[in-house]
Amino acid sequence: MVDWNLAVATATRLVRPGPEVSRDEARAIVAELRKHAKSSEEHVRSFTRMGTEDIHDTPVLVVDRAGWIRANVAGFREILKPLLDKMQDRRSGPGGAVLGAVGGKVTGVELGMLLSFLASRVLGQYETFAPATRDLPAGEHGGGRLLLVAPNIVHVERELDVDPHDFRLWVCLHEETHRTQFSAVPWLRDHLEGEIQSFLSETEVDPMTVLERIREAAQSLAGGRPEGEEDDGGRSIVELVQTPAQREILARLTAVMSLLEGHADFVMDGVGPDVVPSVGEIREKFQQRRARGASRLDQALRKLLGLDAKLRQYRDGERFVRAVVGEVGMDGFNRVWTSPNTLPTKSEIAKPADWVARVHRKGE
């Protein structure tokens, strides 16, 4: 269904080059990001009161855009395998092998186009699903790896015209929070994977519908919707949910992702004033950049890919964390990591007092 190698080749060929830096400057940037990632461990651990010094066995990888592409293709390949196998079975029959080969090439190219677009925008990521390899190591006790995309960090710090050293540390604080979340909460990765696999197992959508969504995004990237084709309301690729069970799973996943992203933003801003002198300027400029996006093409792609929903997750999740910490303190908030049952629901993300009442008041 997908030629993954072709997806990688296409994405790495099409991705825009990063900002110009000398070889010595590049080495210095990589070294500084590694240093900031290390120092962020203690800052985040102290502020969140999560984990211990010996839990951080997952590697920190400073990568370029091509490295980010390879890591994410490996993760997609692993997590989507059940769905793609299911789709492949539905295409069995006369001529299925030929259609599969041709369709896999087409989809590989189109997926590569989308990855080339995203690869120039991601600053960092805690990648947890790709299997460990020599080029993509994982911790001794499993888990994932922390990716810092150096060219994108440099590009944004220049675009915002902020202090580069402060900005790099600020980014590392956010990404280190994600690393701490998964390292200090051992059940979190398996819970997320289980939810995703449950979602995929419920998928009854026709394979061609999925491929058509990818084509729509690729066509937008290549120059817009074909002439005469009407807009379908701007649905994202994620909005293929057709069953009540999938809607429930997606609601739970949305709540968890809002929690993780909002918590990272809250920690980043909480630690920031003590260790990042220009954090106020950075936050203001970065929020403005998030809100406005870039070109109309960028805005259309963000909507199609569901990235607008991700921006809402940052905002709604941060409000939830701030409200709960204000009500019951950091230790009280950390009850959220006790088990899947103490994670907030989607409605509780919008109404933090309901989560406090359920998890704290009821227990008391």
XYZ file of C-alpha atoms in Angstrom:
364
model
C 0.000 0.000 0.000
C 2.899 2.366 0.679
C 6.416 2.213 -0.739
C 8.154 3.459 2.395
C 11.616 3.640 0.832
C 10.238 5.777 -1.967
C 8.512 7.992 0.604
C 11.865 8.604 2.321
C 13.655 9.208 -0.986
C 10.976 11.625 -2.198
C 10.830 13.565 1.054
C 14.603 13.942 1.367
C 14.837 15.043 -2.264
C 12.060 17.629 -1.987
C 12.672 19.016 1.500
C 13.957 22.562 1.480
C 17.560 23.114 2.515
C 18.095 24.478 5.984
C 19.588 27.880 6.827
C 23.148 28.513 5.784
C 25.692 27.808 8.523
C 29.391 27.085 8.392
C 30.746 23.687 9.378
C 32.167 25.092 12.608
C 28.897 26.852 13.410
C 26.956 23.634 12.785
C 29.192 21.727 15.194
C 28.709 24.430 17.823
C 24.922 24.367 17.408
C 24.780 20.579 17.798
C 26.991 20.718 20.884
C 24.878 23.463 22.446
C 21.624 21.599 21.819
C 23.068 18.491 23.466
C 24.211 20.581 26.422
C 20.794 22.237 26.782
C 19.007 18.880 26.512
C 21.148 17.579 29.359
C 20.659 20.619 31.585
C 16.907 20.566 30.873
C 16.613 17.175 32.575
C 17.204 18.597 36.049
C 15.147 21.744 35.399
C 12.121 19.742 34.248
C 12.461 17.045 36.894
C 12.683 19.633 39.683
C 9.745 21.687 38.425
C 7.409 18.773 37.641
C 8.508 16.531 40.529
C 8.390 13.635 38.104
C 10.895 10.830 37.791
C 14.410 10.355 39.096
C 17.867 10.916 37.690
C 18.250 7.326 36.490
C 15.111 7.215 34.310
C 16.557 9.205 31.436
C 18.150 6.370 29.495
C 16.579 7.348 26.170
C 19.016 8.941 23.725
C 19.000 12.547 22.523
C 19.515 12.758 18.756
C 20.284 16.091 17.101
C 19.154 15.525 13.515
C 18.736 17.352 10.237
C 15.518 17.358 8.246
C 16.358 14.116 6.450
C 17.028 12.441 9.802
C 13.629 13.537 11.086
C 12.005 12.119 7.945
C 13.685 8.717 8.332
C 12.753 8.489 12.013
C 9.110 9.305 11.375
C 8.759 6.965 8.419
C 10.086 4.190 10.661
C 7.499 5.103 13.298
C 4.628 5.357 10.794
C 5.610 2.044 9.258
C 5.416 0.332 12.634
C 2.244 1.875 13.998
C 0.258 1.735 10.722
C 1.164 -1.835 9.819
C -2.116 -3.380 11.079
C -4.207 -0.867 9.115
C -2.167 -1.212 5.923
C -2.302 -5.009 6.134
C -6.057 -4.749 6.482
C -6.301 -2.406 3.505
C -4.079 -4.694 1.449
C -6.338 -7.670 2.168
C -9.324 -5.722 0.888
C -7.537 -5.167 -2.419
C -6.806 -8.848 -2.971
C -8.119 -10.367 -6.159
C -7.335 -10.346 -9.894
C -4.814 -7.639 -10.666
C -4.406 -6.819 -6.976
C -0.644 -7.358 -7.006
C -0.188 -4.955 -9.910
C -2.505 -2.387 -8.361
C -0.705 -2.739 -5.041
C 2.695 -2.166 -6.608
C 1.560 0.851 -8.605
C -0.524 2.258 -5.739
C 2.370 1.810 -3.336
C 4.637 3.877 -5.582
C 2.064 6.623 -5.991
C 1.281 6.757 -2.298
C 4.984 6.661 -1.441
C 5.612 9.747 -3.580
C 2.629 11.602 -2.164
C 3.495 10.713 1.435
C 7.030 11.877 0.715
C 5.689 15.240 -0.446
C 3.806 15.700 2.817
C 6.783 14.687 4.929
C 8.989 17.148 3.065
C 6.525 19.890 4.035
C 6.409 18.877 7.705
C 10.158 18.242 8.002
C 10.943 21.938 7.765
C 8.503 22.875 10.550
C 9.089 20.495 13.463
C 11.522 21.802 16.106
C 11.666 18.676 18.224
C 9.842 15.454 18.946
C 9.850 12.531 21.337
C 9.587 9.608 18.900
C 8.451 6.451 20.640
C 7.116 3.943 18.113
C 9.963 3.218 15.690
C 11.919 0.031 16.497
C 15.499 0.521 17.657
C 18.197 0.366 14.982
C 21.827 1.409 14.739
C 20.796 4.738 13.181
C 17.801 5.170 15.488
C 18.838 3.890 18.922
C 16.533 3.606 21.904
C 17.087 3.342 25.632
C 18.292 0.196 27.337
C 14.855 -0.328 28.858
C 12.900 0.365 25.674
C 11.127 3.622 24.990
C 11.983 6.021 22.228
C 14.358 8.822 21.512
C 14.332 12.612 21.720
C 14.802 14.298 18.333
C 15.983 17.907 18.060
C 15.822 19.204 14.485
C 18.758 21.616 14.406
C 18.086 23.369 11.038
C 14.509 24.201 12.013
C 15.510 25.554 15.410
C 18.091 27.829 13.774
C 15.593 28.906 11.116
C 12.948 29.916 13.659
C 15.332 31.697 16.026
C 16.526 33.800 13.071
C 13.003 34.410 11.819
C 11.861 35.580 15.255
C 15.060 37.562 15.815
C 15.494 36.268 19.362
C 18.553 35.336 21.379
C 19.648 32.002 19.858
C 21.069 30.546 23.078
C 17.904 31.322 25.025
C 15.675 29.994 22.264
C 17.550 26.695 22.021
C 17.246 26.117 25.746
C 13.557 27.076 25.660
C 12.869 24.496 22.941
C 14.824 21.848 24.843
C 12.721 22.478 27.957
C 9.545 21.711 26.008
C 10.905 18.569 24.382
C 12.569 17.340 27.576
C 9.155 17.530 29.255
C 7.837 15.022 26.736
C 10.837 12.800 27.387
C 10.147 13.008 31.127
C 6.470 12.228 30.636
C 7.212 8.955 28.870
C 10.221 8.047 31.018
C 8.530 8.680 34.364
C 5.170 7.156 33.370
C 6.025 3.653 32.110
C 2.482 2.749 31.085
C 1.963 5.847 28.916
C 3.553 4.564 25.708
C 1.702 1.236 25.795
C -1.544 3.034 26.579
C -1.176 5.350 23.581
C -0.196 2.521 21.272
C -3.160 0.485 22.488
C -5.554 3.361 21.805
C -4.117 3.910 18.327
C -4.315 0.220 17.473
C -7.899 0.088 18.758
C -8.724 3.026 16.520
C -7.092 1.385 13.510
C -8.769 -1.966 14.159
C -12.159 -0.240 13.954
C -11.342 1.337 10.595
C -13.764 0.249 7.911
C -13.088 3.099 5.536
C -12.376 2.184 1.943
C -8.632 2.237 1.225
C -9.121 4.564 -1.706
C -10.698 7.143 0.600
C -7.549 7.210 2.715
C -5.360 7.483 -0.377
C -7.576 10.241 -1.745
C -7.004 12.292 1.420
C -3.261 11.945 0.927
C -3.656 12.996 -2.707
C -5.656 16.066 -1.708
C -2.885 17.176 0.619
C -0.234 16.451 -2.007
C -2.187 18.375 -4.650
C -2.440 21.356 -2.313
C 1.297 21.187 -1.825
C 1.916 20.948 -5.562
C -0.238 23.922 -6.444
C -3.810 23.588 -5.340
C -6.969 21.618 -5.914
C -7.645 20.497 -9.509
C -9.693 22.989 -11.469
C -13.411 22.535 -11.070
C -13.136 20.389 -7.950
C -15.157 21.742 -5.050
C -13.998 21.992 -1.462
C -15.494 19.292 0.782
C -15.629 21.458 3.862
C -11.980 21.298 4.780
C -11.973 17.977 6.606
C -8.605 16.796 7.858
C -7.055 13.412 7.123
C -7.827 12.425 10.714
C -11.535 13.047 10.168
C -12.173 9.668 8.584
C -13.968 8.423 11.701
C -17.132 6.582 10.777
C -18.077 4.531 13.821
C -19.143 5.558 17.340
C -16.285 3.466 18.756
C -13.730 5.419 16.737
C -15.193 8.727 17.814
C -14.831 7.690 21.451
C -11.231 6.559 20.955
C -10.349 9.736 19.077
C -11.848 11.832 21.877
C -9.640 10.035 24.408
C -6.560 10.437 22.214
C -7.295 14.130 21.736
C -7.546 14.586 25.501
C -4.238 12.793 26.125
C -2.411 14.765 23.438
C -3.842 18.011 24.802
C -2.569 17.044 28.240
C 0.934 16.165 26.986
C 1.337 19.271 24.833
C -0.230 21.626 27.379
C 1.911 20.207 30.164
C 5.049 20.758 28.074
C 4.070 24.367 27.384
C 3.257 24.940 31.060
C 6.612 23.521 32.181
C 8.503 25.439 29.517
C 6.989 28.721 30.731
C 7.294 27.782 34.403
C 10.992 26.959 34.215
C 11.743 29.643 31.657
C 11.909 32.789 33.826
C 14.622 31.253 36.029
C 16.903 29.967 33.263
C 15.904 31.764 30.029
C 16.385 35.531 30.467
C 14.426 36.526 27.351
C 11.588 34.003 27.792
C 8.892 36.699 27.696
C 9.991 37.987 24.300
C 10.419 34.461 22.934
C 6.978 33.324 24.063
C 5.223 36.387 22.660
C 6.893 36.148 19.258
C 6.481 32.377 19.077
C 2.766 32.550 19.904
C 2.273 35.126 17.179
C 4.059 32.848 14.736
C 1.895 29.868 15.738
C -1.297 31.850 15.359
C -0.680 33.389 11.967
C 0.892 30.432 10.172
C 2.562 31.387 6.925
C 1.045 31.514 3.443
C -2.486 30.591 2.422
C -1.051 27.295 1.192
C 0.441 26.681 4.608
C -2.889 27.418 6.264
C -4.750 25.076 3.884
C -2.309 22.263 4.561
C -2.464 22.802 8.311
C -6.232 22.400 8.161
C -6.103 19.359 5.880
C -3.456 17.606 7.980
C -5.192 18.423 11.251
C -2.400 20.740 12.452
C -4.909 23.393 13.481
C -6.274 20.857 15.943
C -2.754 20.391 17.293
C -2.469 24.133 17.925
C -5.713 23.993 19.899
C -4.241 21.125 21.926
C -1.373 23.355 23.054
C -3.753 26.090 24.110
C -6.483 23.997 25.728
C -4.052 21.634 27.420
C -1.982 24.449 28.898
C -5.135 26.047 30.340
C -6.120 22.720 31.894
C -2.718 22.186 33.525
C -2.526 25.762 34.778
C -6.013 25.577 36.297
C -5.421 22.232 38.014
C -2.018 23.208 39.415
C -3.574 26.427 40.682
C -6.306 24.457 42.439
C -4.468 21.434 43.891
C -0.758 22.154 43.380
C 1.836 20.261 41.351
C 1.619 17.094 43.445
C -2.142 17.144 43.105
C -1.856 17.603 39.363
C 0.572 14.682 39.133
C -2.219 12.320 40.091
C -3.040 12.554 36.395
C -0.164 10.115 35.761
C -1.465 7.444 38.174
C -3.217 5.292 35.567
C -5.246 5.602 32.354
C -8.310 6.086 34.563
C -6.933 9.348 35.970
C -6.220 10.886 32.566
C -8.604 13.753 31.773
C -11.440 13.243 29.349
C -11.944 15.600 26.439
C -14.715 17.402 28.316
C -12.525 17.678 31.443
C -9.783 19.348 29.403
C -12.326 22.099 28.755
C -13.582 22.021 32.376
C -10.609 21.343 34.700
C -12.813 21.617 37.796
C -14.616 18.456 36.681
C -11.339 16.521 36.656
C -10.438 17.863 40.105
C -13.854 16.827 41.402
C -13.568 13.345 39.926
C -9.984 12.553 40.897
C -9.616 14.548 44.147
C -12.937 15.360 45.707
C -14.409 11.921 45.115
C -11.375 10.208 46.623
C -11.423 12.448 49.663
